[in-house]
Amino acid sequence: MQTPYQILDVAFDARDDEIKQAYLQQVKNNPPDRDQHKFQIIHDAYTAIKDHKSRVSYDLFTLPVADFNAVLDKALQTEQAATVNSESLNKLLSISIDDASLLNAFASPEK
Amino acid sequence: MKKQASIHDVAKHDIEVQALSLQNSANYKEAIRLYKKLLQTSEKLSYQQNLAYCYVQRAKDFAVKGMYKEALALWENHLAYTHSPYAAQDQYITWLIQTNNQTKIEASLRQLSAPQLDTQYPALARVLGLLVLSEHPEFAHSLPQDSVFIVHFNLVQTALQAYQENNTDKLNETLRQLPYRSAFRDFRTLLNAIVVMSGSAAQSQTLLARIPANSPYAQAAKILLACTREGAELAWQLVQINHQQRRFIADIKGLNKKQQDFIEHFSRQHEKLSDKVQFNLAIQYRSLIDTELAEHFCQTLLASYSAGKKEFNRHFGEASEFEENRVKALLCERDNNLYDARYYWKECKDFLDNEEADNGLKIALILQHMAANEPEGEMQTSLLIDSVEYDPDNLNTYLQIIHYFSQQQEASKEHKQWLAKTLEQFPQDVEVLTQAVKAATRNKTYKKASQYASKILKIDPLNTFARQTLFSSYLAHARRLMREKSYHLVEKEISKAEQLNIGKAYLKQVELMRALLCFANDDKQQGLQRIKSVLVNLHADPVNSHFQANVEALLNGLPVATILRALPEINEHILSAQELTELIQQINQYFNDQESREYIHKALDKIKAPLKKSLTEHEYDEKLLFSLCQVLDTVEHFELLRHCAKPAQLKWQTPIWMYYRVYADNNGNAAECSDMEVNRLQYANNQAAGDKDFPTAILIDKFLDSYFDAHPQKAVSFLEGLFGDFMDDDDDEEFDDPLTELFGHLSDRVMIDLNTKAESLVKKITPEKLSQELAQRVGNDKSLLFAMMVNPDIFSALIILKAADELHLDIGANIDDVIELFGISEQKNSFPFPF
């Protein structure tokens, strides 16, 4: 379930004009005649956070979800791009070999 | 002897059949035993073939279970009963590799021919491909050197060299030479995925998805795929692989020690991810996941994992009381438990009230939210009024308050006050001004109504309501001037009304006013002609014309008889359904104009003969007659109402007609009803409730309320049951009965409602449940429960309180009164254990 901030792709501390701009952009990309349902979701998201009062109301009356995936996202944040050099490749092949995978090669014969 | 031989043959045949059956049902162990037995008597080829087959199948079964030594022994057994090429020889070599039997592995690999490796055993070739590239490069020396496999192996080594040297062109060129049928096909895909991984995770994922699940490289592909993921997706992939593989990914992704610890911890517990596990993980790794996020996450979990509160307080300080109550309130609302939600929102509001920060908006929103959860009524309005203090700019709140007070006959003062406040706050709002016009019209302050309407037209020149109001106002003024015989000023007002230009029907009204002015001031005959002509234009029938002429003559202070004489005779006219509809509209229209209300009755008297005749002789449909009854009820013309309701009740016999009949027979005065009529109404009320005809049930209820207000002694019989006869006690006596003391001040009608509700609650709620529900307010449900067990009156009192709460009635008594009156808190410690 996406939050209105995620739907409109704006920051939690976005200003009214930024939110409006993001809403208009989303409407432009998803006009109601193309996908009424999606447009409605965008419109509802905008209504929920369009001004300070709406945002306070949204914060007050939205049941918070203890999203463990958010915890995992934060816990496993990495900045290093994954690269596998030839040494790592050898290691990868070695650690990937187990009885099951060798046997599995015979499981369904090639067509 | 012959007979003995025959018996022997039969037995052998039976064993053979049995062996085949066991073989077909995959019971190879028993099949092997029987084939061995058969081979003791005969060297039959089919026995040998079947035995060999069973050995191989049983060997495969053992291999699947990881029992490779047993598999090898069984496969080797089958060699005695068959000849080359042997079944599952490729798998046999794999089993040898898995048992690490170097001598036999080398021998078996050396026995492989190039065609076997390149075409007959593709699965084995793929496995050997992976092994020569990783743990067993020495196998390559034992394999047929003239095979395509070796050619491709050399190409792969060249490609790896190119990758090591970062020579992309050479790498691509070499990999391109590996055909689709190559044993190294999946390795090529894997290497391509690795090459693009740092640049495009998505492209790498697409390539890795091409490696089939039965490929020996499938696990390597899975590990690499995990390397392309981030955050939660990565975490969920990591828990599916082993520790060594996780370490590899951790190195590739650059996960630090803390992250690696976290993932190991998570891997051990991911299958039982209870609130407690999540809570503890977030606490333990709060520095890793950002303390603020950890705090927010744990605070949210506290609503469902309250045991963590102590731990939470230890790590993050005292949990936010506000947040805890807010989440509880929302959870209650989610479960449709508005009763408890109200309690938690109240706690939230009190908390914010006590904070130094400016929480006005939050408090106002909470109060408005609580009001939205209440049914329309006093409680809702009270919450809205409270919210105005914190959010004085919310127009919608003001409008709701005004709307509520406008519906309450006894609250005209409050309505006036709130309307004034709202006008002061929103002087230019059309909706507020419209409310002001309506209120002024209701209060007969027409000048004010006109002023507000003019103001609306300045803001919204096309506002129909304001134009209609002004039109009525000008005409009302013109009539007053006509009555005062200030004829020279009348035309001015008529012209003002005309200039509003709001439709043909209104213009005809203007024409009628001019005709009346002509009759009054200029020429009586000409005036009468003009009146007649306008009315013919306005109505197709004489009855409607008579009615309007009558009301207008009275409104303008003109001689009714003279004007009516000039109009066609009406006594024999039977109104069509359309004409009757028009008459109903006219009555409603004049009724809306306060000034003309008093004349409607008189005008109806003048047309009652044709109206009665029409009701007797014409078959109108029920809906139309119902509309007529409503309007006759509104103008309180009971004679005509009787004439309408009696035949209708006889014809349709529904609760609404019984109501109108009794209502009309008693001229709308409930006190006049006979016992029989009350019984009939009670029966009709039940019937209406059963039919879910709530509007009728409400009408009858209201009428019966008036009856019981006038005859309180009649209501007593309803109170038997829960309270016995305590209501019979003399009011002046001291209250011996605590229930009387608590509820004796309530009206009979309220008691009836409470009794009915309490009876329905008793069926749904046990003393245990009631005590649990109340415990959160008084703290100790056990003492309440014990008290209820000792004294049933306490349960009765509490259930009445619950009934009042559900009916949103303020009965001036609460749970504290019950506790005090019955001395529950005093008795708490002295209660003997009841069992």
mmCIF file with all atom_site columns, N, CA, C and O in Angstrom, chain B residues 390-408:
data_model
loop_
_atom_site.group_PDB
_atom_site.id
_atom_site.type_symbol
_atom_site.label_atom_id
_atom_site.label_alt_id
_atom_site.label_comp_id
_atom_site.label_asym_id
_atom_site.label_entity_id
_atom_site.label_seq_id
_atom_site.pdbx_PDB_ins_code
_atom_site.Cartn_x
_atom_site.Cartn_y
_atom_site.Cartn_z
_atom_site.occupancy
_atom_site.B_iso_or_equiv
_atom_site.pdbx_formal_charge
_atom_site.auth_seq_id
_atom_site.auth_comp_id
_atom_site.auth_asym_id
_atom_site.auth_atom_id
_atom_site.pdbx_PDB_model_num
ATOM 1  N N  . TYR B 1 390 ? -10.756 25.583 18.914 1.00 0.00 ? 390 TYR B N  1
ATOM 2  C CA . TYR B 1 390 ? -9.390  25.298 18.441 1.00 0.00 ? 390 TYR B CA 1
ATOM 3  C C  . TYR B 1 390 ? -9.210  25.590 16.952 1.00 0.00 ? 390 TYR B C  1
ATOM 4  O O  . TYR B 1 390 ? -8.099  25.760 16.491 1.00 0.00 ? 390 TYR B O  1
ATOM 5  N N  . ASP B 1 391 ? -10.312 25.536 16.214 1.00 0.00 ? 391 ASP B N  1
ATOM 6  C CA . ASP B 1 391 ? -10.221 25.746 14.766 1.00 0.00 ? 391 ASP B CA 1
ATOM 7  C C  . ASP B 1 391 ? -11.372 26.663 14.345 1.00 0.00 ? 391 ASP B C  1
ATOM 8  O O  . ASP B 1 391 ? -12.389 26.209 13.818 1.00 0.00 ? 391 ASP B O  1
ATOM 9  N N  . PRO B 1 392 ? -11.190 27.975 14.596 1.00 0.00 ? 392 PRO B N  1
ATOM 10 C CA . PRO B 1 392 ? -12.327 28.881 14.370 1.00 0.00 ? 392 PRO B CA 1
ATOM 11 C C  . PRO B 1 392 ? -12.593 29.181 12.895 1.00 0.00 ? 392 PRO B C  1
ATOM 12 O O  . PRO B 1 392 ? -13.535 29.901 12.596 1.00 0.00 ? 392 PRO B O  1
ATOM 13 N N  . ASP B 1 393 ? -11.789 28.643 12.006 1.00 0.00 ? 393 ASP B N  1
ATOM 14 C CA . ASP B 1 393 ? -11.966 28.983 10.585 1.00 0.00 ? 393 ASP B CA 1
ATOM 15 C C  . ASP B 1 393 ? -12.608 27.864 9.774  1.00 0.00 ? 393 ASP B C  1
ATOM 16 O O  . ASP B 1 393 ? -12.592 27.914 8.546  1.00 0.00 ? 393 ASP B O  1
ATOM 17 N N  . ASN B 1 394 ? -13.125 26.857 10.449 1.00 0.00 ? 394 ASN B N  1
ATOM 18 C CA . ASN B 1 394 ? -13.680 25.736 9.694  1.00 0.00 ? 394 ASN B CA 1
ATOM 19 C C  . ASN B 1 394 ? -15.169 25.960 9.425  1.00 0.00 ? 394 ASN B C  1
ATOM 20 O O  . ASN B 1 394 ? -16.022 25.729 10.286 1.00 0.00 ? 394 ASN B O  1
ATOM 21 N N  . LEU B 1 395 ? -15.466 26.435 8.235  1.00 0.00 ? 395 LEU B N  1
ATOM 22 C CA . LEU B 1 395 ? -16.837 26.771 7.859  1.00 0.00 ? 395 LEU B CA 1
ATOM 23 C C  . LEU B 1 395 ? -17.774 25.574 8.024  1.00 0.00 ? 395 LEU B C  1
ATOM 24 O O  . LEU B 1 395 ? -18.902 25.695 8.513  1.00 0.00 ? 395 LEU B O  1
ATOM 25 N N  . ASN B 1 396 ? -17.260 24.416 7.605  1.00 0.00 ? 396 ASN B N  1
ATOM 26 C CA . ASN B 1 396 ? -18.092 23.216 7.641  1.00 0.00 ? 396 ASN B CA 1
ATOM 27 C C  . ASN B 1 396 ? -18.595 22.919 9.064  1.00 0.00 ? 396 ASN B C  1
ATOM 28 O O  . ASN B 1 396 ? -19.745 22.520 9.252  1.00 0.00 ? 396 ASN B O  1
ATOM 29 N N  . THR B 1 397 ? -17.730 23.137 10.035 1.00 0.00 ? 397 THR B N  1
ATOM 30 C CA . THR B 1 397 ? -18.125 22.898 11.432 1.00 0.00 ? 397 THR B CA 1
ATOM 31 C C  . THR B 1 397 ? -19.280 23.824 11.813 1.00 0.00 ? 397 THR B C  1
ATOM 32 O O  . THR B 1 397 ? -20.279 23.395 12.399 1.00 0.00 ? 397 THR B O  1
ATOM 33 N N  . TYR B 1 398 ? -19.133 25.100 11.476 1.00 0.00 ? 398 TYR B N  1
ATOM 34 C CA . TYR B 1 398 ? -20.201 26.066 11.797 1.00 0.00 ? 398 TYR B CA 1
ATOM 35 C C  . TYR B 1 398 ? -21.522 25.643 11.149 1.00 0.00 ? 398 TYR B C  1
ATOM 36 O O  . TYR B 1 398 ? -22.574 25.689 11.778 1.00 0.00 ? 398 TYR B O  1
ATOM 37 N N  . LEU B 1 399 ? -21.433 25.253 9.877  1.00 0.00 ? 399 LEU B N  1
ATOM 38 C CA . LEU B 1 399 ? -22.665 24.891 9.158  1.00 0.00 ? 399 LEU B CA 1
ATOM 39 C C  . LEU B 1 399 ? -23.340 23.684 9.800  1.00 0.00 ? 399 LEU B C  1
ATOM 40 O O  . LEU B 1 399 ? -24.566 23.628 9.899  1.00 0.00 ? 399 LEU B O  1
ATOM 41 N N  . GLN B 1 400 ? -22.524 22.726 10.253 1.00 0.00 ? 400 GLN B N  1
ATOM 42 C CA . GLN B 1 400 ? -23.099 21.546 10.906 1.00 0.00 ? 400 GLN B CA 1
ATOM 43 C C  . GLN B 1 400 ? -23.792 21.938 12.212 1.00 0.00 ? 400 GLN B C  1
ATOM 44 O O  . GLN B 1 400 ? -24.869 21.425 12.526 1.00 0.00 ? 400 GLN B O  1
ATOM 45 N N  . ILE B 1 401 ? -23.159 22.854 12.937 1.00 0.00 ? 401 ILE B N  1
ATOM 46 C CA . ILE B 1 401 ? -23.751 23.288 14.213 1.00 0.00 ? 401 ILE B CA 1
ATOM 47 C C  . ILE B 1 401 ? -25.078 24.007 13.952 1.00 0.00 ? 401 ILE B C  1
ATOM 48 O O  . ILE B 1 401 ? -26.098 23.727 14.590 1.00 0.00 ? 401 ILE B O  1
ATOM 49 N N  . ILE B 1 402 ? -25.046 24.921 12.972 1.00 0.00 ? 402 ILE B N  1
ATOM 50 C CA . ILE B 1 402 ? -26.272 25.666 12.643 1.00 0.00 ? 402 ILE B CA 1
ATOM 51 C C  . ILE B 1 402 ? -27.371 24.705 12.213 1.00 0.00 ? 402 ILE B C  1
ATOM 52 O O  . ILE B 1 402 ? -28.524 24.812 12.626 1.00 0.00 ? 402 ILE B O  1
ATOM 53 N N  . HIS B 1 403 ? -26.980 23.744 11.388 1.00 0.00 ? 403 HIS B N  1
ATOM 54 C CA . HIS B 1 403 ? -27.965 22.782 10.888 1.00 0.00 ? 403 HIS B CA 1
ATOM 55 C C  . HIS B 1 403 ? -28.621 22.043 12.056 1.00 0.00 ? 403 HIS B C  1
ATOM 56 O O  . HIS B 1 403 ? -29.839 21.880 12.093 1.00 0.00 ? 403 HIS B O  1
ATOM 57 N N  . TYR B 1 404 ? -27.776 21.618 13.021 1.00 0.00 ? 404 TYR B N  1
ATOM 58 C CA . TYR B 1 404 ? -28.327 20.875 14.163 1.00 0.00 ? 404 TYR B CA 1
ATOM 59 C C  . TYR B 1 404 ? -29.327 21.743 14.933 1.00 0.00 ? 404 TYR B C  1
ATOM 60 O O  . TYR B 1 404 ? -30.452 21.322 15.209 1.00 0.00 ? 404 TYR B O  1
ATOM 61 N N  . PHE B 1 405 ? -28.917 22.973 15.254 1.00 0.00 ? 405 PHE B N  1
ATOM 62 C CA . PHE B 1 405 ? -29.807 23.820 16.061 1.00 0.00 ? 405 PHE B CA 1
ATOM 63 C C  . PHE B 1 405 ? -31.067 24.213 15.287 1.00 0.00 ? 405 PHE B C  1
ATOM 64 O O  . PHE B 1 405 ? -32.118 24.420 15.886 1.00 0.00 ? 405 PHE B O  1
ATOM 65 N N  . SER B 1 406 ? -30.945 24.305 13.955 1.00 0.00 ? 406 SER B N  1
ATOM 66 C CA . SER B 1 406 ? -32.135 24.666 13.166 1.00 0.00 ? 406 SER B CA 1
ATOM 67 C C  . SER B 1 406 ? -33.188 23.563 13.239 1.00 0.00 ? 406 SER B C  1
ATOM 68 O O  . SER B 1 406 ? -34.368 23.790 13.016 1.00 0.00 ? 406 SER B O  1
ATOM 69 N N  . GLN B 1 407 ? -32.730 22.313 13.536 1.00 0.00 ? 407 GLN B N  1
ATOM 70 C CA . GLN B 1 407 ? -33.667 21.186 13.617 1.00 0.00 ? 407 GLN B CA 1
ATOM 71 C C  . GLN B 1 407 ? -34.323 21.091 15.001 1.00 0.00 ? 407 GLN B C  1
ATOM 72 O O  . GLN B 1 407 ? -35.296 20.378 15.165 1.00 0.00 ? 407 GLN B O  1
ATOM 73 N N  . GLN B 1 408 ? -33.730 21.792 15.991 1.00 0.00 ? 408 GLN B N  1
ATOM 74 C CA . GLN B 1 408 ? -34.233 21.685 17.357 1.00 0.00 ? 408 GLN B CA 1
ATOM 75 C C  . GLN B 1 408 ? -35.179 22.850 17.661 1.00 0.00 ? 408 GLN B C  1
ATOM 76 O O  . GLN B 1 408 ? -34.765 24.006 17.618 1.00 0.00 ? 408 GLN B O  1
#
